[in-house]
């Protein structure tokens, strides 16, 4: 071995680090592999990263501001054209009532006013989520025809407090509502005008033209116009949505029903649902009586007569007596089955023992059509609420199979603690659609049943399907012993 190798020095004179022996060939020693380098520390997020993340939000904010400005322009047109015209027509038609002509004109004008207010309610809900309830008193269905009926219709419309709220709102909408809606598009257009002046139009506008409080006299004033336009565009970006929202809040302050109107509507609804509850209870008692009389009672009477005949034939004709015993046994079994079905129709045992989720699952298993059940409810509710929900679902399933000719049905049940507690049930089928609340007694019966608990029934069933039936029942979980 050479001296250079022994000294650990390379041929060129560069020192080599010590390492394990190279082997039998006598090669120079090599440094062992030190492993991958340690990872670099994470770079803290800088301004570029924050700008990159904030760009979509700014872009969405700009689009929202532009959309709010366009919507504000449309609302301003409605406020400055339709509202004052309807206000004048309403005042003129009411003034013509003593002459007799207003009796025929006023109902038509008030229908236009209500349509205008309903349009504003829909726009408020769709554009900003502001809910403006409607509390117009319904006209009776038995109004007489001719002049007498027209007079009654006019009187009822004028006695409705909601009519006068709408009339006052027309005047407010044409003034304050118009200003609230006009500011967003005004800020946008006036802000863009400042940059147009700065882009070179100032050369044409010199001498007497003012942009806001800035007289356009040269390039320096054009720069000030651009700065002022930037401020206006920033205000449009920040305030447009809030101003449109304020426009609808102003409308809600005038055309939404007051506390007294809501209480009156509540009393009328309770009065109607109480009568429906009494009628439903009476019809249910008649159904139970009819089922007992035609079913189980008849079979029990037949079984009693068979037992009397068996008593007379047991010694004279034992074979015939055995036949009658078998027939009596069959009658007793059928009577027991009918009694069980009757009890299930009054209050199913599975509903009383296991609650609404298992009762609906058991109901789905008895259907000929495949039914998927998705339940997100673990609590129990008051027995009348569970019973109403169960029989409502049963009626909807029957309609889907019998009338809609559905091949598949989906049931979704969940409970929400919002608004004091709400039990929501959705039944969807792939049938032919065309269901209507007013077409038959089935859906109307469900609506009356749910109305006893302030429940709501909504049906979406376009021709060709699918059909979606949504039920909402106010409910509070209870603890069963």
Coordinates of C-alpha atoms in Angstrom, one line a residue:
X1 CA 0.0 0.0 0.0
X2 CA 1.4 3.5 -0.9
X3 CA 2.2 6.2 1.5
X4 CA -0.5 8.4 0.1
X5 CA -3.1 5.9 0.8
X6 CA -1.8 5.3 4.3
X7 CA -1.8 9.0 5.1
X8 CA -5.4 9.3 3.8
X9 CA -4.3 11.9 1.2
X10 CA -5.5 11.9 -2.4
X11 CA -3.2 11.9 -5.3
X12 CA -3.7 15.6 -5.9
X13 CA -2.8 16.4 -2.3
X14 CA -6.4 16.9 -1.0
X15 CA -7.0 15.4 2.4
X16 CA -9.7 12.6 2.5
X17 CA -12.0 12.1 5.4
X18 CA -11.5 8.9 7.3
X19 CA -14.0 6.1 6.5
X20 CA -14.3 2.3 6.4
X21 CA -11.8 0.3 4.6
X22 CA -12.3 0.2 0.8
X23 CA -11.9 -3.5 0.5
X24 CA -9.3 -5.9 -1.0
X25 CA -8.7 -3.8 -4.1
X26 CA -7.0 -1.1 -2.1
X27 CA -9.2 1.8 -3.4
X28 CA -9.4 5.1 -1.6
X29 CA -11.7 5.4 1.4
X30 CA -15.2 7.1 0.8
X31 CA -17.3 9.2 3.1
X32 CA -20.5 7.5 4.1
X33 CA -23.8 8.8 2.6
X34 CA -25.0 11.5 5.1
X35 CA -28.7 11.2 4.2
X36 CA -31.2 13.7 2.8
X37 CA -30.8 17.3 3.8
X38 CA -33.0 18.6 6.5
X39 CA -36.2 20.2 5.3
X40 CA -36.2 23.9 4.9
X41 CA -38.4 25.8 7.4
X42 CA -41.9 26.7 6.0
X43 CA -42.0 30.2 4.6
X44 CA -44.5 32.4 6.3
X45 CA -47.4 33.4 4.1
X46 CA -46.5 36.6 2.4
X47 CA -48.4 39.4 0.7
X48 CA -48.6 37.5 -2.6
X49 CA -50.2 34.5 -1.0
X50 CA -52.8 36.7 0.8
X51 CA -53.5 38.5 -2.4
X52 CA -53.9 35.2 -4.3
X53 CA -56.4 33.9 -1.7
X54 CA -58.3 37.2 -1.6
X55 CA -58.7 37.6 -5.3
X56 CA -61.8 35.3 -5.7
X57 CA -63.5 37.1 -2.8
X58 CA -62.8 40.5 -4.3
X59 CA -64.0 39.3 -7.6
X60 CA -67.2 38.0 -6.1
X61 CA -67.7 41.3 -4.2
X62 CA -67.3 43.3 -7.4
X63 CA -69.8 41.1 -9.2
X64 CA -72.2 41.4 -6.3
X65 CA -71.9 45.2 -6.3
X66 CA -72.6 45.3 -10.0
X67 CA -75.6 43.0 -9.6
X68 CA -76.9 45.1 -6.7
X69 CA -76.6 48.2 -8.8
X70 CA -78.5 46.7 -11.7
X71 CA -81.2 45.5 -9.3
X72 CA -81.4 48.9 -7.7
X73 CA -81.9 50.5 -11.1
X74 CA -84.9 48.1 -11.8
X75 CA -86.3 48.8 -8.3
X76 CA -86.0 52.5 -8.9
X77 CA -87.9 52.3 -12.2
X78 CA -90.7 50.4 -10.4
X79 CA -90.8 52.9 -7.6
X80 CA -90.8 56.0 -9.7
X81 CA -93.2 54.8 -12.4
X82 CA -95.6 52.1 -11.1
X83 CA -96.0 53.1 -7.5
X84 CA -97.1 56.8 -8.0
X85 CA -99.4 55.8 -10.9
X86 CA -101.1 53.1 -8.7
X87 CA -101.3 55.6 -5.8
X88 CA -103.1 58.2 -8.0
X89 CA -105.5 55.6 -9.4
X90 CA -106.3 54.3 -6.0
X91 CA -107.1 57.8 -4.7
X92 CA -109.2 58.7 -7.7
X93 CA -111.1 55.4 -7.7
X94 CA -112.0 55.8 -4.0
X95 CA -113.1 59.4 -4.6
X96 CA -115.4 58.1 -7.3
X97 CA -117.2 55.7 -5.0
X98 CA -119.9 58.2 -4.0
X99 CA -120.7 58.6 -7.7
X100 CA -121.1 54.9 -8.1
X101 CA -118.3 54.4 -10.6
X102 CA -115.7 53.8 -7.9
X103 CA -117.5 50.7 -6.8
X104 CA -116.6 49.0 -10.0
X105 CA -113.2 50.5 -10.5
X106 CA -111.7 50.3 -7.0
X107 CA -111.6 46.4 -6.7
X108 CA -109.7 46.2 -10.0
X109 CA -107.2 49.0 -9.0
X110 CA -106.7 47.3 -5.6
X111 CA -105.9 44.0 -7.3
X112 CA -103.2 45.8 -9.3
X113 CA -101.9 47.3 -6.0
X114 CA -101.7 43.9 -4.4
X115 CA -100.0 42.4 -7.4
X116 CA -97.4 45.2 -7.3
X117 CA -96.8 44.5 -3.6
X118 CA -96.6 40.8 -4.1
X119 CA -94.0 41.3 -6.8
X120 CA -91.9 43.3 -4.3
X121 CA -92.3 40.5 -1.7
X122 CA -91.0 38.0 -4.2
X123 CA -88.1 40.2 -5.2
X124 CA -87.2 40.8 -1.5
X125 CA -87.1 37.1 -0.8
X126 CA -85.2 36.1 -3.9
X127 CA -82.6 38.9 -4.0
X128 CA -81.9 39.6 -0.3
X129 CA -83.6 36.9 1.7
X130 CA -85.9 39.4 3.4
X131 CA -89.3 37.8 4.1
X132 CA -92.3 40.0 3.9
X133 CA -95.4 38.1 5.0
X134 CA -98.8 38.7 3.3
X135 CA -101.9 39.0 5.4
X136 CA -104.7 39.9 3.1
X137 CA -108.1 38.9 4.3
X138 CA -109.6 36.3 1.9
X139 CA -112.8 37.1 0.2
X140 CA -115.7 34.7 0.9
X141 CA -116.4 32.2 -1.9
X142 CA -120.2 32.8 -1.7
X143 CA -120.1 36.5 -2.9
X144 CA -123.2 37.3 -4.9
X145 CA -123.1 38.3 -8.5
X146 CA -124.1 41.5 -10.1
X147 CA -124.0 45.0 -8.6
X148 CA -124.7 43.7 -5.0
X149 CA -121.7 41.4 -5.1
X150 CA -119.5 44.1 -6.5
X151 CA -120.5 46.4 -3.7
X152 CA -119.7 43.7 -1.1
X153 CA -116.4 43.0 -2.7
X154 CA -115.4 46.7 -2.7
X155 CA -116.5 47.2 1.0
X156 CA -114.5 44.1 2.1
X157 CA -111.4 45.3 0.3
X158 CA -111.6 48.7 1.8
X159 CA -112.2 47.3 5.3
X160 CA -109.0 45.2 5.1
X161 CA -106.2 47.0 7.0
X162 CA -103.6 45.5 4.5
X163 CA -105.2 47.6 1.7
X164 CA -104.4 50.9 3.5
X165 CA -100.9 49.7 4.4
X166 CA -100.3 49.1 0.7
X167 CA -101.6 52.5 -0.3
X168 CA -99.3 54.2 2.2
X169 CA -96.4 52.1 1.0
X170 CA -97.0 53.3 -2.6
X171 CA -96.3 56.9 -1.5
X172 CA -93.3 55.9 0.6
X173 CA -91.9 53.7 -2.2
X174 CA -92.2 56.5 -4.7
X175 CA -90.0 58.7 -2.5
X176 CA -87.7 57.1 0.1
X177 CA -87.8 53.7 -1.6
X178 CA -86.9 55.3 -4.9
X179 CA -83.9 57.1 -3.4
X180 CA -82.6 53.9 -1.7
X181 CA -82.8 52.0 -4.9
X182 CA -81.3 54.8 -7.1
X183 CA -78.1 55.4 -5.0
X184 CA -76.3 52.1 -6.1
X185 CA -76.6 52.6 -9.8
X186 CA -76.0 56.4 -9.3
X187 CA -72.7 55.7 -7.5
X188 CA -71.7 53.2 -10.2
X189 CA -72.5 55.5 -13.2
X190 CA -71.1 58.7 -11.6
X191 CA -67.9 56.8 -10.5
X192 CA -67.3 55.6 -14.1
X193 CA -67.9 59.1 -15.4
X194 CA -65.0 60.4 -13.3
X195 CA -62.6 58.0 -15.1
X196 CA -64.1 58.9 -18.5
X197 CA -63.4 62.5 -17.8
X198 CA -59.8 61.6 -16.8
X199 CA -59.4 59.4 -20.0
X200 CA -59.4 62.5 -22.2
X201 CA -62.9 63.8 -22.3
X202 CA -61.8 66.8 -20.1
X203 CA -60.4 68.4 -23.3
X204 CA -63.9 68.6 -24.7
X205 CA -65.6 69.6 -21.5
X206 CA -63.4 72.5 -20.5
X207 CA -65.3 75.7 -19.6
X208 CA -68.4 75.4 -17.4
X209 CA -68.7 71.6 -16.8
X210 CA -68.7 70.4 -13.2
X211 CA -68.1 66.9 -12.1
X212 CA -69.7 67.0 -8.7
X213 CA -68.0 69.8 -6.9
X214 CA -65.0 69.8 -9.2
X215 CA -64.9 72.2 -12.2
X216 CA -63.3 70.6 -15.2
X217 CA -60.7 73.1 -16.4
X218 CA -57.7 71.0 -17.3
X219 CA -55.6 67.9 -16.6
X220 CA -55.3 68.6 -12.9
X221 CA -59.0 68.8 -12.4
X222 CA -59.4 65.6 -14.5
X223 CA -57.0 63.9 -12.0
X224 CA -59.3 65.1 -9.1
X225 CA -62.3 63.7 -11.1
X226 CA -60.6 60.3 -11.3
X227 CA -59.9 60.4 -7.5
X228 CA -63.5 61.3 -6.8
X229 CA -64.7 58.6 -9.2
X230 CA -62.6 56.1 -7.3
X231 CA -64.2 57.1 -4.0
X232 CA -67.7 56.7 -5.5
X233 CA -66.9 53.3 -7.0
X234 CA -65.5 52.2 -3.6
X235 CA -68.8 53.4 -2.0
X236 CA -70.7 51.4 -4.6
X237 CA -68.6 48.3 -3.8
X238 CA -69.2 48.7 -0.1
X239 CA -72.8 50.0 0.1
X240 CA -74.8 48.7 -2.9
X241 CA -76.0 45.5 -1.4
X242 CA -76.8 47.2 1.9
X243 CA -78.9 49.9 0.2
X244 CA -80.9 47.4 -1.8
X245 CA -81.4 45.5 1.5
X246 CA -82.5 48.7 3.1
X247 CA -85.0 49.3 0.3
X248 CA -86.7 46.0 1.1
X249 CA -86.6 46.6 4.8
X250 CA -88.4 49.8 4.2
X251 CA -91.0 48.0 2.2
X252 CA -91.4 45.4 5.0
X253 CA -91.9 48.1 7.6
X254 CA -95.1 49.3 5.7
X255 CA -96.6 46.3 3.9
X256 CA -95.9 43.6 6.4
X257 CA -98.8 42.8 8.8
X258 CA -98.7 44.2 12.2
X259 CA -99.0 42.3 15.5
X260 CA -102.8 42.8 15.6
X261 CA -103.2 41.5 12.0
X262 CA -101.0 38.4 12.8
X263 CA -103.0 37.7 16.0
X264 CA -106.3 38.1 14.0
X265 CA -105.0 35.7 11.4
X266 CA -103.9 33.3 14.1
X267 CA -107.4 33.4 15.7
X268 CA -109.1 32.8 12.4
X269 CA -106.8 29.8 11.7
X270 CA -107.3 28.3 15.1
X271 CA -111.1 28.8 14.6
X272 CA -111.0 26.9 11.3
X273 CA -108.6 24.2 12.5
X274 CA -110.8 23.6 15.6
X275 CA -113.8 23.0 13.4
X276 CA -111.7 20.7 11.2
X277 CA -110.6 18.8 14.3
X278 CA -114.2 18.3 15.4
X279 CA -115.3 17.2 12.0
X280 CA -112.3 14.8 11.7
X281 CA -113.0 13.3 15.1
X282 CA -116.7 12.8 14.2
X283 CA -115.9 11.2 10.9
X284 CA -113.3 9.0 12.6
X285 CA -115.8 7.8 15.1
X286 CA -118.3 7.0 12.3
X287 CA -115.6 5.1 10.5
X288 CA -114.8 3.0 13.6
X289 CA -118.4 2.3 14.2
X290 CA -118.9 1.3 10.6
X291 CA -115.9 -1.0 10.6
X292 CA -117.0 -2.6 13.8
X293 CA -120.6 -3.1 12.6
X294 CA -119.7 -4.5 9.2
X295 CA -116.6 -6.4 10.1
X296 CA -115.8 -7.8 13.6
X297 CA -119.4 -7.5 14.9
X298 CA -120.9 -9.5 12.0
X299 CA -118.3 -12.2 12.4
X300 CA -118.8 -12.5 16.1
X301 CA -122.5 -12.8 15.6
X302 CA -122.0 -15.5 13.0
X303 CA -119.6 -17.3 15.4
X304 CA -122.2 -17.2 18.1
X305 CA -124.9 -18.7 15.8
X306 CA -122.4 -21.4 14.7
X307 CA -121.8 -22.3 18.3
X308 CA -125.5 -22.6 19.0
X309 CA -125.9 -24.9 16.0
X310 CA -122.9 -26.9 17.2
X311 CA -124.5 -27.4 20.6
X312 CA -127.6 -28.9 18.9
X313 CA -125.6 -31.1 16.5
X314 CA -122.8 -32.3 18.7
X315 CA -124.7 -35.5 19.6
X316 CA -126.8 -36.0 16.5
X317 CA -124.2 -35.3 13.8
X318 CA -120.7 -35.1 15.1
X319 CA -119.2 -34.7 11.6
X320 CA -121.3 -31.7 10.9
X321 CA -120.5 -30.3 14.3
X322 CA -116.8 -30.5 13.6
X323 CA -117.2 -28.6 10.3
X324 CA -119.1 -25.9 12.1
X325 CA -116.4 -25.8 14.8
X326 CA -113.7 -25.3 12.1
X327 CA -115.9 -22.5 10.6
X328 CA -116.3 -20.8 14.0
X329 CA -112.6 -21.0 14.5
X330 CA -112.0 -19.3 11.1
X331 CA -114.6 -16.6 11.9
X332 CA -112.9 -15.9 15.3
X333 CA -109.5 -15.6 13.6
X334 CA -110.9 -13.3 10.9
X335 CA -112.6 -11.2 13.6
X336 CA -109.3 -10.9 15.5
X337 CA -107.5 -9.8 12.3
X338 CA -110.1 -7.2 11.6
X339 CA -109.9 -5.9 15.2
X340 CA -106.1 -5.7 14.9
X341 CA -106.4 -3.8 11.7
X342 CA -109.0 -1.5 13.3
X343 CA -106.6 -0.8 16.2
X344 CA -103.8 -0.2 13.8
X345 CA -106.0 2.3 12.0
X346 CA -106.7 4.2 15.2
X347 CA -103.2 4.1 16.6
X348 CA -100.7 1.6 15.4
X349 CA -99.0 -0.4 18.2
X350 CA -95.6 0.0 16.6
X351 CA -96.1 3.8 16.7
X352 CA -97.0 3.7 20.4
X353 CA -94.1 1.4 21.3
X354 CA -91.3 2.3 19.0
X355 CA -92.0 5.8 17.8
X356 CA -92.4 7.5 14.4
X357 CA -89.2 6.3 12.7
X358 CA -89.8 2.6 13.2
X359 CA -93.5 3.1 12.5
X360 CA -92.7 4.7 9.1
X361 CA -90.2 1.9 8.3
X362 CA -92.8 -0.7 9.1
X363 CA -95.2 1.2 6.9
X364 CA -92.7 1.2 4.1
X365 CA -92.2 -2.5 4.3
X366 CA -95.9 -3.2 3.8
X367 CA -95.9 -1.2 0.5
X368 CA -95.8 -3.0 -2.9
X369 CA -93.6 -0.2 -4.3
X370 CA -89.9 0.0 -3.1
X371 CA -89.6 2.7 -0.5
X372 CA -86.3 4.1 0.8
X373 CA -86.6 5.7 4.3
X374 CA -84.0 8.1 5.6
X375 CA -84.7 9.1 9.2
X376 CA -82.6 11.5 11.2
X377 CA -84.9 11.6 14.3
X378 CA -84.1 9.9 17.5
X379 CA -86.5 11.7 19.9
X380 CA -90.1 11.0 20.6
X381 CA -92.9 13.6 20.3
X382 CA -96.4 14.0 21.6
X383 CA -98.7 11.1 20.6
X384 CA -101.1 13.4 18.6
X385 CA -98.2 14.8 16.6
X386 CA -96.7 11.4 15.9
X387 CA -100.1 10.1 14.9
X388 CA -100.8 13.0 12.5
X389 CA -97.4 12.6 10.9
X390 CA -97.8 8.8 10.5
X391 CA -101.2 8.9 8.9
X392 CA -100.1 11.8 6.7
X393 CA -97.2 9.8 5.4
X394 CA -99.5 6.8 5.0
X395 CA -101.9 8.8 2.9
X396 CA -99.2 10.2 0.7
X397 CA -97.7 6.8 0.1
X398 CA -101.2 5.5 -0.8
X399 CA -101.7 8.3 -3.3
X400 CA -98.2 7.7 -4.8
X401 CA -98.9 4.1 -5.4
X402 CA -102.6 4.3 -6.4
X403 CA -102.7 7.5 -8.4
X404 CA -99.2 8.5 -9.4
X405 CA -98.2 4.9 -10.4
X406 CA -94.8 5.4 -8.9
X407 CA -92.1 2.8 -9.2
X408 CA -89.9 4.1 -6.4
X409 CA -90.5 6.3 -3.4
X410 CA -88.2 8.1 -1.0
X411 CA -89.0 9.3 2.5
X412 CA -86.8 11.8 4.4
X413 CA -87.7 12.7 8.0
X414 CA -85.6 15.0 10.2
X415 CA -86.1 17.3 13.1
X416 CA -84.8 20.9 13.4
X417 CA -84.6 22.9 16.6
X418 CA -85.1 26.1 14.7
X419 CA -88.2 28.2 15.3
X420 CA -89.0 26.4 18.4
X421 CA -88.8 22.9 16.9
X422 CA -90.0 21.7 13.5
X423 CA -90.5 18.1 12.3
X424 CA -90.0 18.0 8.5
X425 CA -91.1 15.1 6.3
X426 CA -90.4 14.9 2.6
X427 CA -91.9 12.2 0.4
X428 CA -90.7 12.0 -3.2
X429 CA -91.9 9.6 -5.9
X430 CA -91.0 9.1 -9.6
X431 CA -94.7 8.9 -10.7
X432 CA -96.5 10.7 -13.4
X433 CA -97.0 13.9 -11.3
X434 CA -99.9 16.3 -11.6
X435 CA -100.9 16.1 -7.9
X436 CA -103.1 19.1 -6.8
X437 CA -104.2 20.1 -3.3
X438 CA -107.6 21.2 -4.7
X439 CA -108.2 18.2 -7.0
X440 CA -109.3 15.6 -4.4
X441 CA -110.0 15.0 -0.8
X442 CA -106.9 13.1 0.0
X443 CA -104.4 15.9 0.0
X444 CA -107.0 18.3 1.5
X445 CA -107.5 15.8 4.3
X446 CA -103.8 15.7 5.0
X447 CA -103.7 19.5 5.0
X448 CA -106.6 19.7 7.5
X449 CA -105.0 17.0 9.7
X450 CA -101.7 18.9 9.8
X451 CA -103.5 22.3 10.2
X452 CA -104.7 21.2 13.7
X453 CA -101.0 21.4 14.8
X454 CA -100.2 24.6 12.8
X455 CA -98.5 22.3 10.3
X456 CA -97.9 23.1 6.6
X457 CA -98.3 20.9 3.5
X458 CA -96.6 21.9 0.2
X459 CA -96.8 19.9 -3.0
X460 CA -94.6 20.2 -6.1
X461 CA -95.8 17.9 -8.8
X462 CA -95.2 19.0 -12.4
X463 CA -96.8 16.9 -15.2
X464 CA -94.6 14.0 -15.8
X465 CA -93.2 14.0 -12.3
X466 CA -91.4 13.8 -10.0
X467 CA -93.7 14.6 -7.1
X468 CA -92.4 16.1 -3.9
X469 CA -94.7 16.4 -0.9
X470 CA -93.2 18.4 2.1
X471 CA -94.8 18.5 5.5
X472 CA -93.8 20.6 8.4
X473 CA -95.2 20.2 11.9
X474 CA -94.2 22.3 15.0
X475 CA -93.1 19.8 17.6
X476 CA -91.1 19.6 20.8
X477 CA -89.3 16.4 21.9
X478 CA -90.7 14.7 25.0
X479 CA -89.4 12.1 27.4
X480 CA -91.5 9.0 27.6
X481 CA -91.5 7.0 30.8

